Amino acid sequence: MSPEQPRTTLTARAVVFDMDGTLVDSTALVERIWTDWCGPLGLHPGEVLAFAHGRQTADTVRRFLPELDEEAVLRHVDALLSVEGEAPDGVVEIPGAAAFVAALPAQLVALVTSAPVDIARSRTAVAGVGLPAVVLASEDVPVGKPAPDGYLRAAELLGVEPGDVVVFEDAEAGLQAARASGAQVVVVGDHDGPAAEGLTRITDYRGAVVELGDDGLLTLRL
């Protein structure tokens, strides 16, 4: 939370995070990987990046190379993910994220990411952010964001109703998914697309406070 923002109080029984742009800042790495991919294909990196943020890699490949069969799509995905896995440098914590995650009761936290689980482990480790015990990565969610499937499944695994969850997200596709799940949604960062309209917004987690009541209810002061 930046100093000029008024403090917002939310209550919930569980908290679910996106990863890229929400817990870790991997912008430089992701932009470089997609830009390098676009070059030989004659694709515009800006258009690809605008679509790719928050989505599974395969969905982006299918969107911009619709002529490919599924085997060819997966070859592109494997190549892209191989580069991501080999080059975690440049990934940093969203300020305050590590402390905020650590302050939450572990059994009430989940991560829903469009990245594969190996990359989720790598990026959070490099950034120094603890990985929740419940992680739903691209391998675990056949229909990715903007569909709500990942967030609905996270609520189920945490044993709570979707409406009792606060989701932290940063991208249009992820915000659409979180809103469609019925969760309370907080925008992290400066995204101002349609899905962010009317939502609570934070710059980062500095100054955020977590309180756990005797009834198991979480109070988040952001």
mmCIF file of C-alpha atoms in Angstrom:
data_model
loop_
_atom_site.group_PDB
_atom_site.id
_atom_site.type_symbol
_atom_site.label_atom_id
_atom_site.label_comp_id
_atom_site.label_asym_id
_atom_site.label_seq_id
_atom_site.Cartn_x
_atom_site.Cartn_y
_atom_site.Cartn_z
ATOM 1 C CA MET A 1 0.000 0.000 0.000
ATOM 2 C CA SER A 2 1.449 3.385 -0.937
ATOM 3 C CA PRO A 3 1.374 6.146 1.714
ATOM 4 C CA GLU A 4 -1.202 8.227 -0.137
ATOM 5 C CA GLN A 5 -3.795 5.454 -0.417
ATOM 6 C CA PRO A 6 -6.585 5.193 2.164
ATOM 7 C CA ARG A 7 -6.575 1.917 4.072
ATOM 8 C CA THR A 8 -9.158 -0.650 2.966
ATOM 9 C CA THR A 9 -10.442 -3.421 5.255
ATOM 10 C CA LEU A 10 -11.634 -6.740 3.826
ATOM 11 C CA THR A 11 -12.764 -9.899 5.608
ATOM 12 C CA ALA A 12 -12.441 -13.411 4.240
ATOM 13 C CA ARG A 13 -11.877 -17.044 5.154
ATOM 14 C CA ALA A 14 -9.090 -17.612 2.611
ATOM 15 C CA VAL A 15 -6.745 -15.689 0.331
ATOM 16 C CA VAL A 16 -5.703 -16.695 -3.183
ATOM 17 C CA PHE A 17 -2.931 -15.097 -5.207
ATOM 18 C CA ASP A 18 -1.984 -14.950 -8.836
ATOM 19 C CA MET A 19 1.808 -15.000 -9.250
ATOM 20 C CA ASP A 20 3.332 -12.877 -12.037
ATOM 21 C CA GLY A 21 2.653 -9.205 -11.426
ATOM 22 C CA THR A 22 0.907 -10.037 -8.153
ATOM 23 C CA LEU A 23 3.525 -11.677 -5.937
ATOM 24 C CA VAL A 24 6.575 -11.413 -8.187
ATOM 25 C CA ASP A 25 7.589 -8.952 -10.888
ATOM 26 C CA SER A 26 8.816 -10.935 -13.884
ATOM 27 C CA THR A 27 7.991 -8.252 -16.452
ATOM 28 C CA ALA A 28 11.497 -7.860 -17.879
ATOM 29 C CA LEU A 29 11.987 -11.601 -18.263
ATOM 30 C CA VAL A 30 8.572 -12.258 -19.818
ATOM 31 C CA GLU A 31 8.870 -9.353 -22.252
ATOM 32 C CA ARG A 32 12.278 -10.542 -23.410
ATOM 33 C CA ILE A 33 11.135 -14.135 -23.938
ATOM 34 C CA TRP A 34 8.015 -13.229 -25.913
ATOM 35 C CA THR A 35 9.836 -10.567 -27.930
ATOM 36 C CA ASP A 36 12.506 -13.095 -28.946
ATOM 37 C CA TRP A 37 9.752 -15.544 -29.917
ATOM 38 C CA CYS A 38 7.922 -12.958 -32.038
ATOM 39 C CA GLY A 39 10.947 -11.916 -34.097
ATOM 40 C CA PRO A 40 11.358 -14.893 -36.460
ATOM 41 C CA LEU A 41 7.578 -15.227 -36.802
ATOM 42 C CA GLY A 42 6.994 -11.623 -37.834
ATOM 43 C CA LEU A 43 4.611 -11.017 -34.938
ATOM 44 C CA HIS A 44 4.244 -7.713 -33.099
ATOM 45 C CA PRO A 45 5.590 -8.128 -29.545
ATOM 46 C CA GLY A 46 3.286 -5.478 -28.098
ATOM 47 C CA GLU A 47 0.170 -7.253 -29.356
ATOM 48 C CA VAL A 48 1.390 -10.629 -28.155
ATOM 49 C CA LEU A 49 2.355 -9.356 -24.703
ATOM 50 C CA ALA A 50 -0.955 -7.543 -24.263
ATOM 51 C CA PHE A 51 -2.785 -10.829 -24.840
ATOM 52 C CA ALA A 52 -0.325 -13.134 -23.069
ATOM 53 C CA HIS A 53 -0.302 -11.503 -19.649
ATOM 54 C CA GLY A 54 -2.160 -13.702 -17.195
ATOM 55 C CA ARG A 55 -2.856 -16.467 -19.700
ATOM 56 C CA GLN A 56 -1.420 -19.931 -20.209
ATOM 57 C CA THR A 57 1.393 -20.038 -22.784
ATOM 58 C CA ALA A 58 -0.467 -22.484 -25.021
ATOM 59 C CA ASP A 59 -3.458 -20.144 -25.283
ATOM 60 C CA THR A 60 -1.209 -17.345 -26.536
ATOM 61 C CA VAL A 61 0.492 -19.576 -29.096
ATOM 62 C CA ARG A 62 -2.888 -20.751 -30.387
ATOM 63 C CA ARG A 63 -4.153 -17.172 -30.609
ATOM 64 C CA PHE A 64 -1.287 -15.906 -32.767
ATOM 65 C CA LEU A 65 -0.484 -19.080 -34.724
ATOM 66 C CA PRO A 66 -3.992 -20.443 -35.367
ATOM 67 C CA GLU A 67 -2.825 -22.534 -38.306
ATOM 68 C CA LEU A 68 -0.775 -24.851 -36.086
ATOM 69 C CA ASP A 69 -1.972 -28.273 -35.041
ATOM 70 C CA GLU A 70 -1.813 -29.157 -31.346
ATOM 71 C CA GLU A 71 1.496 -31.002 -31.650
ATOM 72 C CA ALA A 72 3.137 -27.927 -33.164
ATOM 73 C CA VAL A 73 1.567 -25.692 -30.506
ATOM 74 C CA LEU A 74 3.087 -27.846 -27.784
ATOM 75 C CA ARG A 75 6.513 -27.663 -29.440
ATOM 76 C CA HIS A 76 6.379 -23.869 -29.240
ATOM 77 C CA VAL A 77 5.181 -24.057 -25.641
ATOM 78 C CA ASP A 78 8.000 -26.418 -24.671
ATOM 79 C CA ALA A 79 10.573 -24.106 -26.269
ATOM 80 C CA LEU A 80 9.199 -21.013 -24.533
ATOM 81 C CA LEU A 81 8.973 -22.707 -21.147
ATOM 82 C CA SER A 82 12.478 -24.092 -21.516
ATOM 83 C CA VAL A 83 13.838 -20.561 -21.924
ATOM 84 C CA GLU A 84 11.782 -19.353 -18.939
ATOM 85 C CA GLY A 85 13.038 -22.180 -16.761
ATOM 86 C CA GLU A 86 16.663 -21.519 -17.636
ATOM 87 C CA ALA A 87 16.547 -17.751 -17.083
ATOM 88 C CA PRO A 88 14.901 -16.805 -13.772
ATOM 89 C CA ASP A 89 17.217 -13.819 -13.270
ATOM 90 C CA GLY A 90 15.430 -10.487 -13.131
ATOM 91 C CA VAL A 91 12.451 -11.783 -11.143
ATOM 92 C CA VAL A 92 11.876 -9.742 -7.991
ATOM 93 C CA GLU A 93 9.341 -9.590 -5.182
ATOM 94 C CA ILE A 94 6.404 -7.214 -5.386
ATOM 95 C CA PRO A 95 7.292 -5.013 -2.381
ATOM 96 C CA GLY A 96 5.940 -6.483 0.844
ATOM 97 C CA ALA A 97 4.624 -9.667 -0.778
ATOM 98 C CA ALA A 98 6.866 -12.093 1.099
ATOM 99 C CA ALA A 99 5.950 -10.683 4.509
ATOM 100 C CA PHE A 100 2.260 -10.531 3.658
ATOM 101 C CA VAL A 101 2.132 -14.167 2.502
ATOM 102 C CA ALA A 102 4.102 -15.256 5.573
ATOM 103 C CA ALA A 103 1.641 -13.463 7.860
ATOM 104 C CA LEU A 104 -1.312 -15.448 6.509
ATOM 105 C CA PRO A 105 -2.246 -18.825 8.031
ATOM 106 C CA ALA A 106 -0.724 -21.377 5.650
ATOM 107 C CA GLN A 107 -3.871 -23.504 5.497
ATOM 108 C CA LEU A 108 -5.878 -20.536 4.220
ATOM 109 C CA VAL A 109 -3.686 -19.573 1.251
ATOM 110 C CA ALA A 110 -3.461 -20.754 -2.363
ATOM 111 C CA LEU A 111 -1.730 -19.752 -5.585
ATOM 112 C CA VAL A 112 -3.434 -19.906 -8.997
ATOM 113 C CA THR A 113 -1.002 -19.259 -11.826
ATOM 114 C CA SER A 114 -0.985 -19.677 -15.590
ATOM 115 C CA ALA A 115 2.663 -20.750 -15.352
ATOM 116 C CA PRO A 116 3.772 -24.377 -14.960
ATOM 117 C CA VAL A 117 4.513 -25.476 -11.410
ATOM 118 C CA ASP A 118 8.292 -25.689 -11.954
ATOM 119 C CA ILE A 119 8.386 -22.062 -13.050
ATOM 120 C CA ALA A 120 6.136 -21.064 -10.148
ATOM 121 C CA ARG A 121 8.603 -22.700 -7.747
ATOM 122 C CA SER A 122 11.588 -21.095 -9.455
ATOM 123 C CA ARG A 123 10.202 -17.557 -9.630
ATOM 124 C CA THR A 124 8.895 -17.452 -6.081
ATOM 125 C CA ALA A 125 12.192 -18.868 -4.797
ATOM 126 C CA VAL A 126 14.258 -16.285 -6.700
ATOM 127 C CA ALA A 127 12.000 -13.495 -5.400
ATOM 128 C CA GLY A 128 12.064 -14.828 -1.840
ATOM 129 C CA VAL A 129 8.288 -15.302 -1.633
ATOM 130 C CA GLY A 130 6.981 -18.390 0.127
ATOM 131 C CA LEU A 131 5.024 -20.788 -2.082
ATOM 132 C CA PRO A 132 1.631 -21.723 -0.595
ATOM 133 C CA ALA A 133 0.918 -25.385 0.075
ATOM 134 C CA VAL A 134 -2.014 -25.244 -2.356
ATOM 135 C CA VAL A 135 -0.729 -24.424 -5.842
ATOM 136 C CA LEU A 136 -2.807 -24.663 -8.996
ATOM 137 C CA ALA A 137 -0.505 -24.253 -11.985
ATOM 138 C CA SER A 138 -1.165 -24.603 -15.716
ATOM 139 C CA GLU A 139 -0.898 -28.404 -15.488
ATOM 140 C CA ASP A 140 -3.718 -28.458 -12.954
ATOM 141 C CA VAL A 141 -6.232 -26.210 -14.733
ATOM 142 C CA PRO A 142 -7.163 -27.439 -18.239
ATOM 143 C CA VAL A 143 -9.227 -24.311 -18.945
ATOM 144 C CA GLY A 144 -7.103 -21.308 -18.011
ATOM 145 C CA LYS A 145 -7.875 -17.695 -17.242
ATOM 146 C CA PRO A 146 -10.105 -15.795 -18.049
ATOM 147 C CA ALA A 147 -12.228 -18.857 -17.156
ATOM 148 C CA PRO A 148 -12.824 -19.031 -13.378
ATOM 149 C CA ASP A 149 -11.932 -22.731 -13.067
ATOM 150 C CA GLY A 150 -8.643 -22.241 -11.223
ATOM 151 C CA TYR A 151 -10.113 -19.928 -8.615
ATOM 152 C CA LEU A 152 -13.158 -22.124 -8.091
ATOM 153 C CA ARG A 153 -10.913 -25.153 -7.588
ATOM 154 C CA ALA A 154 -8.702 -23.235 -5.156
ATOM 155 C CA ALA A 155 -11.708 -22.342 -3.003
ATOM 156 C CA GLU A 156 -12.776 -25.983 -3.046
ATOM 157 C CA LEU A 157 -9.332 -27.197 -1.962
ATOM 158 C CA LEU A 158 -9.232 -24.611 0.816
ATOM 159 C CA GLY A 159 -12.658 -25.733 2.007
ATOM 160 C CA VAL A 160 -14.390 -22.371 1.638
ATOM 161 C CA GLU A 161 -17.050 -20.817 -0.550
ATOM 162 C CA PRO A 162 -15.737 -18.637 -3.413
ATOM 163 C CA GLY A 163 -17.465 -15.607 -1.947
ATOM 164 C CA ASP A 164 -15.391 -16.028 1.223
ATOM 165 C CA VAL A 165 -12.131 -15.696 -0.729
ATOM 166 C CA VAL A 166 -10.092 -12.576 -1.449
ATOM 167 C CA VAL A 167 -8.175 -12.911 -4.720
ATOM 168 C CA PHE A 168 -5.187 -10.730 -5.546
ATOM 169 C CA GLU A 169 -4.700 -10.285 -9.306
ATOM 170 C CA ASP A 170 -3.030 -7.880 -11.723
ATOM 171 C CA ALA A 171 -4.016 -8.748 -15.322
ATOM 172 C CA GLU A 172 -7.234 -8.463 -17.307
ATOM 173 C CA ALA A 173 -7.608 -12.196 -17.914
ATOM 174 C CA GLY A 174 -6.944 -13.002 -14.266
ATOM 175 C CA LEU A 175 -9.279 -10.300 -13.004
ATOM 176 C CA GLN A 176 -12.027 -11.626 -15.268
ATOM 177 C CA ALA A 177 -11.435 -15.127 -13.891
ATOM 178 C CA ALA A 178 -11.461 -13.987 -10.277
ATOM 179 C CA ARG A 179 -14.610 -11.905 -10.674
ATOM 180 C CA ALA A 180 -16.388 -14.749 -12.471
ATOM 181 C CA SER A 181 -15.579 -17.085 -9.571
ATOM 182 C CA GLY A 182 -17.561 -14.879 -7.203
ATOM 183 C CA ALA A 183 -14.567 -13.970 -5.043
ATOM 184 C CA GLN A 184 -13.728 -10.567 -3.637
ATOM 185 C CA VAL A 185 -10.981 -9.181 -5.872
ATOM 186 C CA VAL A 186 -8.078 -6.812 -5.265
ATOM 187 C CA VAL A 187 -6.108 -5.306 -8.155
ATOM 188 C CA VAL A 188 -2.346 -5.244 -7.608
ATOM 189 C CA GLY A 189 -0.608 -2.563 -9.659
ATOM 190 C CA ASP A 190 -1.861 -0.122 -12.254
ATOM 191 C CA HIS A 191 -3.934 -2.219 -14.652
ATOM 192 C CA ASP A 192 -7.020 -0.216 -15.613
ATOM 193 C CA GLY A 193 -8.909 -2.503 -18.019
ATOM 194 C CA PRO A 194 -12.658 -3.142 -17.797
ATOM 195 C CA ALA A 195 -12.272 -6.023 -15.326
ATOM 196 C CA ALA A 196 -10.559 -3.720 -12.826
ATOM 197 C CA GLU A 197 -13.418 -1.246 -12.688
ATOM 198 C CA GLY A 198 -14.774 -0.633 -9.190
ATOM 199 C CA LEU A 199 -12.336 -2.986 -7.455
ATOM 200 C CA THR A 200 -10.115 -2.349 -4.450
ATOM 201 C CA ARG A 201 -6.613 -1.496 -5.655
ATOM 202 C CA ILE A 202 -3.149 -1.601 -4.059
ATOM 203 C CA THR A 203 0.257 -0.637 -5.400
ATOM 204 C CA ASP A 204 2.006 -3.288 -3.306
ATOM 205 C CA TYR A 205 1.753 -4.980 0.096
ATOM 206 C CA ARG A 206 3.827 -2.590 2.183
ATOM 207 C CA GLY A 207 1.850 -1.695 5.275
ATOM 208 C CA ALA A 208 -0.681 -4.495 4.775
ATOM 209 C CA VAL A 209 -1.838 -6.099 8.031
ATOM 210 C CA VAL A 210 -3.392 -9.528 8.648
ATOM 211 C CA GLU A 211 -5.537 -10.395 11.663
ATOM 212 C CA LEU A 212 -7.030 -13.830 12.393
ATOM 213 C CA GLY A 213 -10.120 -13.903 14.567
ATOM 214 C CA ASP A 214 -11.088 -16.654 16.985
ATOM 215 C CA ASP A 215 -13.810 -17.671 14.524
ATOM 216 C CA GLY A 216 -11.248 -18.223 11.743
ATOM 217 C CA LEU A 217 -12.193 -15.039 9.927
ATOM 218 C CA LEU A 218 -9.336 -13.114 8.345
ATOM 219 C CA THR A 219 -9.273 -9.336 8.432
ATOM 220 C CA LEU A 220 -7.006 -7.757 5.830
ATOM 221 C CA ARG A 221 -6.077 -4.104 6.213
ATOM 222 C CA LEU A 222 -4.583 -2.954 2.909
#
